[in-house]
């Protein structure tokens, strides 16, 4: 009887089950997100679907959903991205995230495609700092890549079939061990948006001179 009672009390407050999804170690919400997000992997289609609320990924703190893998050293993460549906806020954003922790005010580097087509490399230099960005010449990119090479982060973006346009930042220190993954933010705390990530590749590049 006591066990059943304990289970009954525990069940309602249990967090939504997260855990590994596809090639990623885990997924979850960052920041004080009002409605929990989700991440699923369709092995047949080799596609990830994320849902997310969240007011923004900007200024000094973030709210979004992320599927992440812990990485050290150099890496390249590439994906084809698509925001699903009409969307509510033109600033909803989908992309690739690199940050040391899931803290809402953690420093980070990411590459994002916004609902209105704005494509940019965004970064927070230190914990709680105001986000900065380098806008890409590409609008409405649907294939994006983020590469870490030493202390340099290189964001590449294109419309599928076109050559990449790149931008980079090399004076943001995130530490060697980082969370690397797929991110989505609705830019409206009361709205949940959906995005699709296909052809996701997370690779370790060959050493220089290989």
PDB file of C-alpha atoms in Angstrom:
ATOM      1  CA  UNK A   1       0.000   0.000   0.000  1.00  0.00           C
ATOM      2  CA  UNK A   2       2.742   2.434   0.942  1.00  0.00           C
ATOM      3  CA  UNK A   3       4.620   1.675  -2.270  1.00  0.00           C
ATOM      4  CA  UNK A   4       1.542   2.343  -4.393  1.00  0.00           C
ATOM      5  CA  UNK A   5       0.973   5.574  -2.474  1.00  0.00           C
ATOM      6  CA  UNK A   6       4.583   6.652  -3.073  1.00  0.00           C
ATOM      7  CA  UNK A   7       4.274   5.893  -6.787  1.00  0.00           C
ATOM      8  CA  UNK A   8       0.998   7.809  -6.990  1.00  0.00           C
ATOM      9  CA  UNK A   9       2.611  10.849  -5.380  1.00  0.00           C
ATOM     10  CA  UNK A  10       5.779  10.622  -7.488  1.00  0.00           C
ATOM     11  CA  UNK A  11       4.210  10.094 -10.906  1.00  0.00           C
ATOM     12  CA  UNK A  12       2.667  13.534 -11.596  1.00  0.00           C
ATOM     13  CA  UNK A  13       5.908  15.434 -10.941  1.00  0.00           C
ATOM     14  CA  UNK A  14       8.194  13.080 -12.869  1.00  0.00           C
ATOM     15  CA  UNK A  15      10.033  14.997 -15.601  1.00  0.00           C
ATOM     16  CA  UNK A  16       9.398  14.175 -19.242  1.00  0.00           C
ATOM     17  CA  UNK A  17      11.619  11.273 -20.205  1.00  0.00           C
ATOM     18  CA  UNK A  18      14.681  12.383 -22.093  1.00  0.00           C
ATOM     19  CA  UNK A  19      17.782  10.419 -22.940  1.00  0.00           C
ATOM     20  CA  UNK A  20      19.712   9.422 -26.051  1.00  0.00           C
ATOM     21  CA  UNK A  21      18.156  10.318 -29.395  1.00  0.00           C
ATOM     22  CA  UNK A  22      19.858   9.139 -32.596  1.00  0.00           C
ATOM     23  CA  UNK A  23      23.567   9.990 -32.389  1.00  0.00           C
ATOM     24  CA  UNK A  24      23.048  12.402 -29.475  1.00  0.00           C
ATOM     25  CA  UNK A  25      23.643  11.600 -25.784  1.00  0.00           C
ATOM     26  CA  UNK A  26      20.615  13.441 -24.457  1.00  0.00           C
ATOM     27  CA  UNK A  27      18.128  16.241 -25.083  1.00  0.00           C
ATOM     28  CA  UNK A  28      16.279  18.756 -22.964  1.00  0.00           C
ATOM     29  CA  UNK A  29      15.071  22.281 -22.428  1.00  0.00           C
ATOM     30  CA  UNK A  30      17.507  25.064 -21.569  1.00  0.00           C
ATOM     31  CA  UNK A  31      16.177  27.953 -19.471  1.00  0.00           C
ATOM     32  CA  UNK A  32      12.765  28.544 -17.920  1.00  0.00           C
ATOM     33  CA  UNK A  33      10.750  27.157 -20.840  1.00  0.00           C
ATOM     34  CA  UNK A  34       6.998  27.282 -20.175  1.00  0.00           C
ATOM     35  CA  UNK A  35       6.058  24.258 -22.319  1.00  0.00           C
ATOM     36  CA  UNK A  36       8.482  21.304 -22.454  1.00  0.00           C
ATOM     37  CA  UNK A  37      10.053  20.580 -25.825  1.00  0.00           C
ATOM     38  CA  UNK A  38      10.904  17.207 -27.349  1.00  0.00           C
ATOM     39  CA  UNK A  39      13.325  15.476 -29.693  1.00  0.00           C
ATOM     40  CA  UNK A  40      12.665  12.304 -31.667  1.00  0.00           C
ATOM     41  CA  UNK A  41      14.656  10.324 -34.237  1.00  0.00           C
ATOM     42  CA  UNK A  42      13.142   8.457 -37.172  1.00  0.00           C
ATOM     43  CA  UNK A  43      15.725   5.807 -38.104  1.00  0.00           C
ATOM     44  CA  UNK A  44      13.998   4.969 -41.395  1.00  0.00           C
ATOM     45  CA  UNK A  45      13.992   8.570 -42.631  1.00  0.00           C
ATOM     46  CA  UNK A  46      17.228   9.339 -40.736  1.00  0.00           C
ATOM     47  CA  UNK A  47      15.615  12.544 -39.531  1.00  0.00           C
ATOM     48  CA  UNK A  48      15.274  14.324 -36.200  1.00  0.00           C
ATOM     49  CA  UNK A  49      12.169  16.284 -35.239  1.00  0.00           C
ATOM     50  CA  UNK A  50      12.407  18.855 -32.456  1.00  0.00           C
ATOM     51  CA  UNK A  51       9.570  20.736 -30.800  1.00  0.00           C
ATOM     52  CA  UNK A  52      10.312  23.778 -28.666  1.00  0.00           C
ATOM     53  CA  UNK A  53       8.843  26.815 -26.985  1.00  0.00           C
ATOM     54  CA  UNK A  54      11.137  29.436 -25.446  1.00  0.00           C
ATOM     55  CA  UNK A  55      11.135  33.235 -25.508  1.00  0.00           C
ATOM     56  CA  UNK A  56      14.524  33.681 -27.186  1.00  0.00           C
ATOM     57  CA  UNK A  57      18.188  32.700 -27.555  1.00  0.00           C
ATOM     58  CA  UNK A  58      19.630  36.161 -27.233  1.00  0.00           C
ATOM     59  CA  UNK A  59      20.644  38.884 -24.753  1.00  0.00           C
ATOM     60  CA  UNK A  60      21.917  37.358 -21.488  1.00  0.00           C
ATOM     61  CA  UNK A  61      19.857  34.171 -21.186  1.00  0.00           C
ATOM     62  CA  UNK A  62      18.302  31.558 -23.462  1.00  0.00           C
ATOM     63  CA  UNK A  63      15.174  29.402 -23.633  1.00  0.00           C
ATOM     64  CA  UNK A  64      15.152  26.591 -26.212  1.00  0.00           C
ATOM     65  CA  UNK A  65      15.258  22.816 -26.745  1.00  0.00           C
ATOM     66  CA  UNK A  66      18.472  21.017 -27.687  1.00  0.00           C
ATOM     67  CA  UNK A  67      19.622  17.486 -28.549  1.00  0.00           C
ATOM     68  CA  UNK A  68      23.315  17.313 -27.636  1.00  0.00           C
ATOM     69  CA  UNK A  69      26.423  15.160 -27.645  1.00  0.00           C
ATOM     70  CA  UNK A  70      29.414  15.775 -25.388  1.00  0.00           C
ATOM     71  CA  UNK A  71      32.519  16.415 -27.504  1.00  0.00           C
ATOM     72  CA  UNK A  72      36.146  17.420 -27.036  1.00  0.00           C
ATOM     73  CA  UNK A  73      38.632  18.636 -29.624  1.00  0.00           C
ATOM     74  CA  UNK A  74      37.817  19.541 -33.216  1.00  0.00           C
ATOM     75  CA  UNK A  75      34.532  18.551 -34.877  1.00  0.00           C
ATOM     76  CA  UNK A  76      32.159  19.364 -37.725  1.00  0.00           C
ATOM     77  CA  UNK A  77      28.363  19.208 -37.317  1.00  0.00           C
ATOM     78  CA  UNK A  78      26.265  19.531 -40.475  1.00  0.00           C
ATOM     79  CA  UNK A  79      22.525  19.272 -41.109  1.00  0.00           C
ATOM     80  CA  UNK A  80      19.757  20.161 -43.509  1.00  0.00           C
ATOM     81  CA  UNK A  81      17.203  22.166 -41.522  1.00  0.00           C
ATOM     82  CA  UNK A  82      13.566  23.060 -42.046  1.00  0.00           C
ATOM     83  CA  UNK A  83      11.141  24.996 -39.869  1.00  0.00           C
ATOM     84  CA  UNK A  84       7.756  23.273 -40.151  1.00  0.00           C
ATOM     85  CA  UNK A  85       4.507  25.147 -40.681  1.00  0.00           C
ATOM     86  CA  UNK A  86       3.828  28.877 -41.041  1.00  0.00           C
ATOM     87  CA  UNK A  87       5.141  29.713 -37.594  1.00  0.00           C
ATOM     88  CA  UNK A  88       3.930  32.400 -35.215  1.00  0.00           C
ATOM     89  CA  UNK A  89       6.991  34.595 -34.695  1.00  0.00           C
ATOM     90  CA  UNK A  90       9.277  35.511 -37.630  1.00  0.00           C
ATOM     91  CA  UNK A  91      12.227  35.259 -35.243  1.00  0.00           C
ATOM     92  CA  UNK A  92      11.710  31.563 -34.444  1.00  0.00           C
ATOM     93  CA  UNK A  93      15.060  29.926 -35.034  1.00  0.00           C
ATOM     94  CA  UNK A  94      16.540  26.548 -35.845  1.00  0.00           C
ATOM     95  CA  UNK A  95      20.179  25.578 -35.978  1.00  0.00           C
ATOM     96  CA  UNK A  96      23.342  24.093 -34.532  1.00  0.00           C
ATOM     97  CA  UNK A  97      24.491  24.857 -30.979  1.00  0.00           C
ATOM     98  CA  UNK A  98      27.834  24.580 -29.143  1.00  0.00           C
ATOM     99  CA  UNK A  99      27.977  25.431 -25.426  1.00  0.00           C
ATOM    100  CA  UNK A 100      29.834  24.135 -22.342  1.00  0.00           C
ATOM    101  CA  UNK A 101      26.724  23.529 -20.192  1.00  0.00           C
ATOM    102  CA  UNK A 102      22.929  23.593 -20.269  1.00  0.00           C
ATOM    103  CA  UNK A 103      22.934  26.733 -18.107  1.00  0.00           C
ATOM    104  CA  UNK A 104      20.580  29.346 -19.590  1.00  0.00           C
ATOM    105  CA  UNK A 105      23.260  32.064 -19.454  1.00  0.00           C
ATOM    106  CA  UNK A 106      26.201  29.919 -20.609  1.00  0.00           C
ATOM    107  CA  UNK A 107      28.585  31.231 -23.264  1.00  0.00           C
ATOM    108  CA  UNK A 108      27.988  29.660 -26.666  1.00  0.00           C
ATOM    109  CA  UNK A 109      28.510  29.711 -30.398  1.00  0.00           C
ATOM    110  CA  UNK A 110      25.643  28.729 -32.702  1.00  0.00           C
ATOM    111  CA  UNK A 111      24.555  28.937 -36.316  1.00  0.00           C
ATOM    112  CA  UNK A 112      20.877  29.794 -36.721  1.00  0.00           C
ATOM    113  CA  UNK A 113      18.306  30.161 -39.491  1.00  0.00           C
ATOM    114  CA  UNK A 114      15.409  32.414 -38.458  1.00  0.00           C
ATOM    115  CA  UNK A 115      11.807  32.160 -39.592  1.00  0.00           C
ATOM    116  CA  UNK A 116      12.201  35.340 -41.676  1.00  0.00           C
ATOM    117  CA  UNK A 117      15.257  33.889 -43.439  1.00  0.00           C
ATOM    118  CA  UNK A 118      17.955  35.708 -41.445  1.00  0.00           C
ATOM    119  CA  UNK A 119      20.912  33.317 -41.202  1.00  0.00           C
ATOM    120  CA  UNK A 120      23.618  34.147 -38.689  1.00  0.00           C
ATOM    121  CA  UNK A 121      26.514  33.065 -36.513  1.00  0.00           C
ATOM    122  CA  UNK A 122      25.569  34.022 -32.955  1.00  0.00           C
ATOM    123  CA  UNK A 123      27.735  33.918 -29.856  1.00  0.00           C
ATOM    124  CA  UNK A 124      27.871  34.870 -26.173  1.00  0.00           C
ATOM    125  CA  UNK A 125      31.476  35.515 -25.188  1.00  0.00           C
ATOM    126  CA  UNK A 126      31.123  34.978 -21.428  1.00  0.00           C
ATOM    127  CA  UNK A 127      28.492  33.769 -18.962  1.00  0.00           C
ATOM    128  CA  UNK A 128      25.547  36.186 -18.936  1.00  0.00           C
ATOM    129  CA  UNK A 129      26.992  38.472 -21.635  1.00  0.00           C
ATOM    130  CA  UNK A 130      24.848  40.007 -24.383  1.00  0.00           C
ATOM    131  CA  UNK A 131      24.651  37.879 -27.535  1.00  0.00           C
ATOM    132  CA  UNK A 132      26.501  39.128 -30.624  1.00  0.00           C
ATOM    133  CA  UNK A 133      26.065  38.021 -34.224  1.00  0.00           C
ATOM    134  CA  UNK A 134      27.648  37.945 -37.659  1.00  0.00           C
ATOM    135  CA  UNK A 135      24.924  37.906 -40.321  1.00  0.00           C
ATOM    136  CA  UNK A 136      25.399  35.634 -43.313  1.00  0.00           C
ATOM    137  CA  UNK A 137      24.929  36.918 -46.852  1.00  0.00           C
ATOM    138  CA  UNK A 138      22.688  33.874 -47.389  1.00  0.00           C
ATOM    139  CA  UNK A 139      18.985  34.286 -46.605  1.00  0.00           C
ATOM    140  CA  UNK A 140      16.850  31.264 -45.740  1.00  0.00           C
ATOM    141  CA  UNK A 141      19.707  28.745 -45.707  1.00  0.00           C
ATOM    142  CA  UNK A 142      18.566  25.127 -45.467  1.00  0.00           C
ATOM    143  CA  UNK A 143      21.942  23.426 -45.119  1.00  0.00           C
ATOM    144  CA  UNK A 144      24.212  24.611 -42.321  1.00  0.00           C
ATOM    145  CA  UNK A 145      27.440  23.511 -40.708  1.00  0.00           C
ATOM    146  CA  UNK A 146      29.425  24.497 -37.632  1.00  0.00           C
ATOM    147  CA  UNK A 147      33.059  23.520 -37.277  1.00  0.00           C
ATOM    148  CA  UNK A 148      35.440  23.890 -34.372  1.00  0.00           C
ATOM    149  CA  UNK A 149      39.079  24.112 -35.389  1.00  0.00           C
ATOM    150  CA  UNK A 150      41.250  24.831 -32.370  1.00  0.00           C
ATOM    151  CA  UNK A 151      39.762  27.987 -30.835  1.00  0.00           C
ATOM    152  CA  UNK A 152      38.006  29.018 -34.054  1.00  0.00           C
ATOM    153  CA  UNK A 153      34.329  28.366 -34.795  1.00  0.00           C
ATOM    154  CA  UNK A 154      33.364  28.430 -38.475  1.00  0.00           C
ATOM    155  CA  UNK A 155      29.700  28.666 -39.525  1.00  0.00           C
ATOM    156  CA  UNK A 156      28.844  27.700 -43.102  1.00  0.00           C
ATOM    157  CA  UNK A 157      25.415  28.194 -44.664  1.00  0.00           C
ATOM    158  CA  UNK A 158      23.827  27.666 -48.069  1.00  0.00           C
ATOM    159  CA  UNK A 159      20.652  26.938 -49.932  1.00  0.00           C
ATOM    160  CA  UNK A 160      20.894  23.272 -50.898  1.00  0.00           C
ATOM    161  CA  UNK A 161      22.984  22.880 -54.056  1.00  0.00           C
ATOM    162  CA  UNK A 162      24.762  26.238 -53.696  1.00  0.00           C
ATOM    163  CA  UNK A 163      28.319  26.710 -52.369  1.00  0.00           C
ATOM    164  CA  UNK A 164      28.720  27.523 -48.682  1.00  0.00           C
ATOM    165  CA  UNK A 165      29.109  31.077 -47.401  1.00  0.00           C
ATOM    166  CA  UNK A 166      31.221  31.111 -44.233  1.00  0.00           C
ATOM    167  CA  UNK A 167      31.729  33.339 -41.219  1.00  0.00           C
ATOM    168  CA  UNK A 168      33.811  32.702 -38.112  1.00  0.00           C
ATOM    169  CA  UNK A 169      34.659  33.785 -34.602  1.00  0.00           C
ATOM    170  CA  UNK A 170      37.866  32.885 -32.805  1.00  0.00           C
ATOM    171  CA  UNK A 171      37.836  34.801 -29.525  1.00  0.00           C
ATOM    172  CA  UNK A 172      35.092  32.926 -27.676  1.00  0.00           C
ATOM    173  CA  UNK A 173      36.414  30.455 -25.091  1.00  0.00           C
ATOM    174  CA  UNK A 174      34.022  27.588 -24.358  1.00  0.00           C
ATOM    175  CA  UNK A 175      36.549  25.108 -22.928  1.00  0.00           C
ATOM    176  CA  UNK A 176      37.542  21.808 -24.498  1.00  0.00           C
ATOM    177  CA  UNK A 177      34.489  19.767 -23.442  1.00  0.00           C
ATOM    178  CA  UNK A 178      31.275  21.102 -24.962  1.00  0.00           C
ATOM    179  CA  UNK A 179      27.717  20.059 -25.768  1.00  0.00           C
ATOM    180  CA  UNK A 180      27.222  20.011 -29.537  1.00  0.00           C
ATOM    181  CA  UNK A 181      23.845  19.591 -31.144  1.00  0.00           C
ATOM    182  CA  UNK A 182      20.551  20.581 -32.724  1.00  0.00           C
ATOM    183  CA  UNK A 183      18.551  23.499 -31.338  1.00  0.00           C
ATOM    184  CA  UNK A 184      15.133  25.090 -31.794  1.00  0.00           C
ATOM    185  CA  UNK A 185      13.469  28.138 -30.221  1.00  0.00           C
ATOM    186  CA  UNK A 186       9.925  29.375 -30.921  1.00  0.00           C
ATOM    187  CA  UNK A 187      10.721  32.981 -29.821  1.00  0.00           C
ATOM    188  CA  UNK A 188       7.312  33.029 -28.123  1.00  0.00           C
ATOM    189  CA  UNK A 189       6.937  31.466 -24.682  1.00  0.00           C
ATOM    190  CA  UNK A 190       3.305  30.515 -25.329  1.00  0.00           C
ATOM    191  CA  UNK A 191       3.938  28.824 -28.679  1.00  0.00           C
ATOM    192  CA  UNK A 192       5.504  25.468 -29.572  1.00  0.00           C
ATOM    193  CA  UNK A 193       7.212  25.256 -32.964  1.00  0.00           C
ATOM    194  CA  UNK A 194       8.540  22.230 -34.873  1.00  0.00           C
ATOM    195  CA  UNK A 195      11.637  21.706 -36.997  1.00  0.00           C
ATOM    196  CA  UNK A 196      13.110  18.888 -39.037  1.00  0.00           C
ATOM    197  CA  UNK A 197      16.827  18.045 -39.235  1.00  0.00           C
ATOM    198  CA  UNK A 198      17.982  15.695 -42.009  1.00  0.00           C
ATOM    199  CA  UNK A 199      21.378  14.389 -43.178  1.00  0.00           C
ATOM    200  CA  UNK A 200      22.844  15.094 -39.740  1.00  0.00           C
ATOM    201  CA  UNK A 201      26.589  14.413 -39.711  1.00  0.00           C
ATOM    202  CA  UNK A 202      28.874  14.834 -36.716  1.00  0.00           C
ATOM    203  CA  UNK A 203      32.460  14.083 -37.709  1.00  0.00           C
ATOM    204  CA  UNK A 204      35.975  14.458 -36.424  1.00  0.00           C
ATOM    205  CA  UNK A 205      38.066  16.056 -39.179  1.00  0.00           C
ATOM    206  CA  UNK A 206      41.459  14.610 -40.102  1.00  0.00           C
ATOM    207  CA  UNK A 207      44.394  16.276 -38.369  1.00  0.00           C
ATOM    208  CA  UNK A 208      46.200  18.995 -40.341  1.00  0.00           C
ATOM    209  CA  UNK A 209      48.878  17.389 -42.470  1.00  0.00           C
ATOM    210  CA  UNK A 210      47.163  13.976 -42.454  1.00  0.00           C
TER     211      UNK A 210
END
